[in-house]
Short mmCIF file of C-alpha atoms in Angstrom, two decimals:
data_model
loop_
_atom_site.label_atom_id
_atom_site.label_comp_id
_atom_site.label_asym_id
_atom_site.label_seq_id
_atom_site.Cartn_x
_atom_site.Cartn_y
_atom_site.Cartn_z
CA MET A 1 0.00 0.00 0.00
CA GLU A 2 2.78 2.41 0.90
CA GLU A 3 4.64 1.56 -2.32
CA GLU A 4 1.51 2.37 -4.33
CA ARG A 5 1.19 5.77 -2.62
CA ALA A 6 4.86 6.55 -3.25
CA ARG A 7 4.48 5.62 -6.92
CA ILE A 8 1.41 7.87 -7.30
CA ALA A 9 3.18 10.79 -5.59
CA LYS A 10 6.21 10.33 -7.84
CA GLU A 11 4.02 10.31 -10.94
CA ARG A 12 2.31 13.53 -9.80
CA GLU A 13 5.68 15.19 -9.26
CA ILE A 14 6.88 14.10 -12.70
CA ARG A 15 3.65 15.39 -14.26
CA LYS A 16 4.05 18.79 -12.51
CA LEU A 17 7.64 19.10 -13.72
CA ALA A 18 6.56 18.28 -17.28
CA GLU A 19 3.79 20.87 -17.16
CA ALA A 20 6.16 23.51 -15.77
CA LYS A 21 8.67 22.74 -18.52
CA LYS A 22 5.93 22.97 -21.13
CA ARG A 23 4.77 26.35 -19.82
CA GLU A 24 8.35 27.60 -19.82
CA GLU A 25 8.76 26.51 -23.45
CA GLU A 26 5.54 28.27 -24.45
CA GLU A 27 6.59 31.50 -22.74
CA ARG A 28 9.98 31.36 -24.45
CA LYS A 29 8.34 30.91 -27.87
CA LYS A 30 5.98 33.80 -27.15
CA ALA A 31 8.88 36.05 -26.18
CA GLU A 32 10.75 35.12 -29.38
CA GLU A 33 7.67 35.97 -31.47
CA LEU A 34 7.37 39.35 -29.76
CA LYS A 35 11.04 40.03 -30.44
CA LYS A 36 10.58 39.19 -34.11
CA GLN A 37 7.57 41.50 -34.34
CA ALA A 38 9.48 44.30 -32.63
CA GLN A 39 12.40 43.93 -35.04
CA VAL A 40 10.26 44.57 -38.16
CA PRO A 41 11.78 47.63 -39.97
CA THR A 42 9.38 50.60 -40.21
CA PRO A 43 9.97 54.24 -41.27
CA VAL A 44 10.52 56.27 -38.14
CA SER A 45 11.27 59.91 -37.48
CA PRO A 46 14.47 61.20 -35.80
CA ILE A 47 12.63 61.45 -32.47
CA ALA A 48 11.48 57.83 -32.71
CA GLU A 49 15.04 56.72 -33.55
CA GLU A 50 16.34 58.46 -30.44
CA VAL A 51 13.65 56.75 -28.33
CA HIS A 52 14.50 53.39 -29.94
CA ASP A 53 18.24 53.87 -29.26
CA SER A 54 17.54 54.82 -25.65
CA LEU A 55 15.42 51.68 -25.25
CA GLU A 56 18.24 49.54 -26.68
CA ASP A 57 20.76 51.15 -24.32
CA ASP A 58 18.42 50.49 -21.40
CA ASP A 59 18.03 46.89 -22.60
CA ASP A 60 21.81 46.39 -22.78
CA SER A 61 22.31 47.90 -19.35
CA ALA A 62 19.49 45.71 -18.01
CA ASP A 63 21.15 42.59 -19.50
CA ASP A 64 24.47 43.56 -17.88
CA ASP A 65 22.75 44.06 -14.56
CA GLU A 66 20.89 40.76 -14.86
CA SER A 67 24.15 38.83 -14.96
CA ASN A 68 25.07 40.24 -11.55
CA LEU A 69 21.62 39.79 -9.99
CA PRO A 70 20.61 36.47 -8.41
CA ILE A 71 17.67 34.57 -9.80
CA ILE A 72 14.93 35.20 -7.27
CA LEU A 73 12.05 33.30 -8.92
CA ASP A 74 13.65 29.94 -9.50
CA GLY A 75 16.58 28.36 -11.22
CA SER A 76 14.89 27.89 -14.61
CA GLY A 77 15.50 31.49 -15.86
CA GLU A 78 11.95 32.80 -15.50
CA MET A 79 13.20 36.22 -14.32
CA LYS A 80 15.18 36.76 -17.53
CA ASN A 81 12.23 35.65 -19.65
CA LEU A 82 9.96 38.06 -17.79
CA ILE A 83 12.35 40.97 -18.37
CA ASP A 84 12.71 40.11 -22.06
CA GLU A 85 8.95 39.96 -22.44
CA ILE A 86 8.48 43.38 -20.77
CA VAL A 87 11.15 44.98 -22.96
CA ALA A 88 9.64 43.44 -26.09
CA GLN A 89 6.19 44.74 -25.16
CA ASN A 90 7.60 48.24 -24.56
CA ARG A 91 9.27 48.22 -27.97
CA LYS A 92 6.11 47.01 -29.64
CA ARG A 93 4.01 49.75 -28.01
CA ALA A 94 6.56 52.42 -28.98
CA LEU A 95 6.47 51.28 -32.61
CA GLU A 96 2.67 51.16 -32.59
CA ALA A 97 2.55 54.72 -31.25
CA GLN A 98 4.98 55.85 -33.96
CA GLU A 99 2.91 54.18 -36.68
CA GLU A 100 -0.26 55.76 -35.31
CA SER A 101 1.31 59.23 -35.32
CA LEU A 102 2.56 58.73 -38.88
CA SER A 103 -0.88 57.57 -39.99
CA LEU A 104 -2.25 61.03 -39.13
CA LEU A 105 -0.02 62.61 -41.78
CA PRO A 106 -1.28 62.81 -45.38
CA LYS A 107 -0.61 59.72 -47.43
CA LEU A 108 1.38 59.77 -50.63
CA PRO A 109 -0.77 60.58 -53.69
CA SER A 110 -1.20 58.29 -56.66
CA GLU A 111 1.23 58.12 -59.56
CA GLU A 112 -1.10 60.07 -61.87
CA VAL A 113 -1.35 62.92 -59.40
CA LEU A 114 2.42 62.90 -58.96
CA GLU A 115 2.95 63.18 -62.70
CA LEU A 116 0.50 66.08 -62.94
CA ASN A 117 2.17 67.80 -60.02
CA LYS A 118 5.59 67.39 -61.59
CA LYS A 119 4.38 68.91 -64.87
CA GLU A 120 2.72 71.80 -63.06
CA LEU A 121 5.82 72.41 -60.92
CA ALA A 122 8.01 72.35 -64.00
CA ARG A 123 5.77 74.94 -65.63
CA LEU A 124 5.74 77.16 -62.53
CA ARG A 125 9.48 76.88 -61.99
CA GLY A 126 10.07 77.74 -65.63
CA ASP A 127 8.33 81.10 -65.24
CA GLY A 128 11.39 82.57 -63.55
CA SER A 129 9.62 83.29 -60.26
CA ASN A 130 11.54 83.12 -56.99
CA GLU A 131 8.75 81.32 -55.12
CA ILE A 132 9.34 77.81 -53.80
CA PHE A 133 6.87 75.20 -55.07
CA HIS A 134 6.53 71.70 -53.64
CA SER A 135 4.52 68.75 -54.81
CA ASN A 136 2.25 66.74 -52.53
CA GLU A 137 4.95 64.11 -52.20
CA GLU A 138 7.53 66.71 -51.18
CA TRP A 139 5.13 68.28 -48.68
CA THR A 140 4.48 64.84 -47.17
CA GLN A 141 8.17 64.09 -46.78
CA LEU A 142 8.78 67.52 -45.26
CA ALA A 143 5.90 67.00 -42.83
CA ARG A 144 7.40 63.70 -41.67
CA ASP A 145 10.74 65.39 -40.97
CA VAL A 146 9.30 68.14 -38.76
CA THR A 147 10.40 67.89 -35.13
CA GLY A 148 9.59 71.39 -33.82
CA PRO A 149 9.48 75.13 -34.58
CA ALA A 150 13.12 75.11 -35.74
CA ASP A 151 12.35 73.09 -38.90
CA ALA A 152 8.70 74.09 -39.45
CA LEU A 153 7.29 73.88 -42.95
CA TYR A 154 6.48 77.59 -43.24
CA THR A 155 6.30 80.69 -41.05
CA SER A 156 3.77 82.75 -43.01
CA PRO A 157 0.18 81.75 -43.88
CA ASP A 158 0.65 82.57 -47.58
CA GLU A 159 3.35 79.86 -47.78
CA ASN A 160 0.70 77.23 -47.12
CA PRO A 161 0.00 75.29 -50.35
CA LEU A 162 -3.76 75.70 -49.81
CA PHE A 163 -3.63 79.46 -49.16
CA ALA A 164 -4.06 80.45 -52.82
CA PHE A 165 -6.86 77.90 -53.27
CA ASN A 166 -8.73 79.17 -50.20
CA GLU A 167 -8.29 82.77 -51.31
CA ALA A 168 -9.67 82.01 -54.78
CA THR A 169 -12.58 80.09 -53.28
CA PHE A 170 -13.41 83.01 -51.01
CA ASP A 171 -13.37 85.42 -53.96
CA GLU A 172 -15.89 83.19 -55.74
CA ARG A 173 -18.21 82.96 -52.73
CA LYS A 174 -17.81 86.53 -51.53
CA ASP A 175 -20.98 87.81 -53.25
CA ARG A 176 -23.12 85.00 -51.86
CA ILE A 177 -21.73 85.50 -48.35
CA THR A 178 -22.38 89.25 -48.59
CA THR A 179 -25.98 88.63 -49.67
CA VAL A 180 -26.62 86.26 -46.76
CA VAL A 181 -25.12 88.64 -44.18
CA ARG A 182 -27.03 91.62 -45.60
CA GLY A 183 -30.30 89.64 -45.44
CA LYS A 184 -29.67 88.75 -41.79
CA LYS A 185 -28.99 92.38 -40.94
CA LYS A 186 -32.25 93.45 -42.61
CA LEU A 187 -34.21 90.87 -40.60
CA LEU A 188 -32.58 92.10 -37.40
CA GLN A 189 -33.31 95.74 -38.28
CA LYS A 190 -36.98 94.90 -38.90
CA ARG A 191 -37.15 93.13 -35.54
CA TRP A 192 -35.71 96.19 -33.77
CA GLU A 193 -38.26 98.43 -35.52
CA ASP A 194 -41.12 96.19 -34.37
CA LEU A 195 -39.79 96.30 -30.81
CA GLY A 196 -39.55 100.10 -31.03
CA TYR A 197 -43.19 100.40 -32.15
CA GLN A 198 -44.28 98.09 -29.32
CA TYR A 199 -42.28 100.13 -26.80
CA ALA A 200 -43.82 103.41 -28.01
CA ALA A 201 -47.35 101.96 -27.76
CA GLN A 202 -46.76 100.60 -24.26
CA MET A 203 -45.22 103.91 -23.15
CA GLU A 204 -48.24 105.82 -24.42
CA VAL A 205 -50.59 103.52 -22.50
CA TYR A 206 -48.46 103.91 -19.36
CA ASN A 207 -48.36 107.71 -19.60
CA SER A 208 -52.13 107.95 -20.08
CA SER A 209 -52.83 105.70 -17.09
CA ASN A 210 -50.29 107.59 -14.98
CA SER A 211 -51.78 110.98 -15.87
CA LYS A 212 -55.25 109.73 -14.93
CA ALA A 213 -53.97 108.51 -11.57
CA GLU A 214 -52.27 111.86 -10.87
CA SER A 215 -55.36 113.86 -11.79
CA SER A 216 -57.54 111.74 -9.49
CA SER A 217 -55.05 112.12 -6.62
CA ASN A 218 -54.92 115.91 -7.11
CA LYS A 219 -58.71 116.14 -6.96
CA SER A 220 -58.82 114.15 -3.73
CA SER A 221 -56.00 116.20 -2.16
CA SER A 222 -57.62 119.56 -3.06
CA SER A 223 -60.79 118.56 -1.23
CA SER A 224 -58.90 117.88 2.06
CA PRO A 225 -57.61 120.97 4.03
CA SER A 226 -54.60 119.16 5.45
CA SER A 227 -52.96 118.71 2.04
CA SER A 228 -50.94 121.94 2.22
CA SER A 229 -49.54 121.08 5.63
CA SER A 230 -48.59 117.57 4.49
CA GLN A 231 -46.76 118.98 1.46
CA ALA A 232 -44.90 121.41 3.70
CA LYS A 233 -43.86 118.54 5.94
CA LYS A 234 -42.59 116.60 2.93
CA GLN A 235 -40.54 119.57 1.73
CA SER A 236 -39.09 120.26 5.19
CA SER A 237 -38.25 116.59 5.69
CA TYR A 238 -35.72 116.68 2.83
CA ILE A 239 -32.16 116.62 4.17
CA ASN A 240 -28.99 117.02 2.19
CA PRO A 241 -27.14 113.67 2.50
CA TYR A 242 -23.77 115.44 2.35
CA ARG A 243 -24.67 118.04 4.98
CA ARG A 244 -23.87 117.39 8.63
CA PRO A 245 -25.74 119.05 11.49
CA ARG A 246 -23.99 122.16 12.74
CA ARG A 247 -24.41 124.38 15.77
CA ALA A 248 -27.42 126.69 15.68
CA ASN A 249 -27.32 130.43 16.40
CA GLY A 250 -29.74 130.19 19.31
CA MET A 251 -32.72 131.67 17.42
CA GLY A 252 -35.18 128.80 17.34
CA GLY A 253 -32.41 126.21 16.86
CA LEU A 254 -32.00 126.91 13.10
CA PRO A 255 -28.74 128.10 11.50
CA THR A 256 -28.73 131.46 9.69
CA GLY A 257 -26.61 130.23 6.73
CA ASP A 258 -23.22 128.84 5.74
CA VAL A 259 -21.30 131.52 7.59
CA VAL A 260 -18.36 130.01 9.46
CA ARG A 261 -18.25 131.24 13.02
CA SER A 262 -15.69 128.85 14.49
CA GLU A 263 -13.02 126.33 13.61
CA TYR A 264 -15.43 123.51 14.43
CA GLU A 265 -17.91 124.66 11.76
CA GLN A 266 -15.02 125.06 9.30
CA GLU A 267 -13.96 121.45 9.90
CA GLN A 268 -17.57 120.32 9.38
CA ILE A 269 -17.82 122.14 6.03
CA ILE A 270 -14.50 120.66 4.88
CA ALA A 271 -15.71 117.19 5.90
CA GLU A 272 -18.94 117.71 3.91
CA LEU A 273 -17.00 118.71 0.79
CA ALA A 274 -14.65 115.73 1.17
CA ALA A 275 -17.60 113.33 1.59
CA LYS A 276 -19.28 114.76 -1.49
CA GLU A 277 -16.12 114.40 -3.60
CA GLU A 278 -15.64 110.83 -2.36
CA MET A 279 -19.23 109.92 -3.24
CA GLU A 280 -18.89 111.43 -6.73
CA ARG A 281 -15.64 109.54 -7.27
CA ARG A 282 -17.26 106.26 -6.19
CA ILE A 283 -20.21 106.86 -8.50
CA LYS A 284 -17.92 107.68 -11.42
CA ASN A 285 -15.50 104.77 -10.98
CA GLY A 286 -17.84 102.18 -9.48
CA LEU A 287 -20.51 102.22 -12.15
CA CYS A 288 -20.18 100.76 -15.63
CA ASP A 289 -21.76 101.38 -19.01
CA VAL A 290 -24.86 99.33 -19.71
CA PRO A 291 -24.07 96.95 -22.60
CA ARG A 292 -26.18 96.90 -25.72
CA GLN A 293 -29.27 94.74 -25.52
CA ILE A 294 -29.23 91.49 -27.52
CA CYS A 295 -32.63 90.25 -28.62
CA GLN A 296 -33.54 86.65 -29.30
CA LYS A 297 -33.63 87.24 -33.06
CA GLU A 298 -30.00 88.36 -33.05
CA ARG A 299 -28.99 85.26 -31.11
CA GLU A 300 -30.68 83.10 -33.75
CA LEU A 301 -29.16 84.88 -36.76
CA PHE A 302 -25.59 85.64 -35.69
CA VAL A 303 -22.80 83.84 -33.90
CA SER A 304 -22.02 85.16 -30.43
CA PHE A 305 -18.53 85.25 -28.92
CA VAL A 306 -17.97 85.16 -25.17
CA ASP A 307 -14.68 85.71 -23.37
CA THR A 308 -14.87 82.87 -20.86
CA GLN A 309 -11.83 84.11 -18.95
CA ASN A 310 -13.33 87.54 -18.19
CA HIS A 311 -17.01 86.46 -18.47
CA ARG A 312 -18.04 89.13 -20.95
CA TYR A 313 -19.68 89.28 -24.37
CA ILE A 314 -17.56 90.26 -27.39
CA ALA A 315 -19.42 92.14 -30.11
CA ASN A 316 -16.51 92.50 -32.56
CA PRO A 317 -13.85 89.77 -32.20
CA MET A 318 -11.48 91.33 -34.77
CA GLN A 319 -11.51 94.72 -33.04
CA GLU A 320 -11.08 92.96 -29.71
CA GLU A 321 -7.98 91.20 -31.03
CA LEU A 322 -6.52 94.48 -32.35
CA ASP A 323 -7.11 96.15 -28.98
CA ARG A 324 -5.54 93.22 -27.16
CA LYS A 325 -2.34 93.54 -29.21
CA ASN A 326 -1.97 97.18 -28.15
CA VAL A 327 -2.27 96.42 -24.43
CA ASN A 328 0.86 95.80 -22.41
CA PRO A 329 0.16 92.94 -19.97
CA TRP A 330 2.86 94.25 -17.59
CA SER A 331 1.17 97.62 -17.07
CA ASP A 332 -2.22 98.95 -16.02
CA VAL A 333 -2.96 100.40 -19.46
#
């Protein structure tokens, strides 16, 4: 019985070792396939070549360090296989990212288009002009070699190969665009006129109702004898907000005028003038101009621009940009 148990345990151990060896062989084959995929030559830019070289240097340094490090997983070399697999995956992802970035660039045109471009370039270059003309193929190659502002394709908008085409297209559509914009402005003007007529009619109704209310109140006040005394009280209750109470002359407690009779009254008058100037300054600098009203029709017809940084509406973006260029950000201008 004990011999049978020992035989079964030995068979299980042999089976486990065989399975572990099989898994190790599969992982090694997978790592070799990843290495082969990572070593496929693809067109890369100078930046990608630098990244690839740095990865190779890191791989070499990692291999040198691996020889000095002890195997911590087991004695079958699983640590080295794991490192090789990670490096291969990193290389594969770097190449995939490079291919994805290159796929965003324009593809090379067909042979027929290239031939037409060459003939057109030959004709343009034979005119004796000093302008630089490039075919689609040349523009594509130049775009793939760009690494930053130092080797940009062009520095002026008119150097763009599509600038002349866009300008010609705009000249063709200028009349239609002008007609559409003029029609929108006429609709908006008609809407403002309708609102003006409505406002005038409502104002007339309000004035008539207000005049009737005033006439009825005057009739009721003329019938009561206490109306004159109430009006006198209202007039006497008015107090200058900038005027401070000063010492009376002893005749009924009322001052005779603005005659200064002491230094105390002089200080009070100066304080009144200072308070008035301060209030006028606060009113002048604290208030703002009411912006132009925007009706719903204008919102439907025209595009609105809002400065999200300063939370304000921009009526003329081009004029706003010109004003912004003339402002020094390091001053209070």
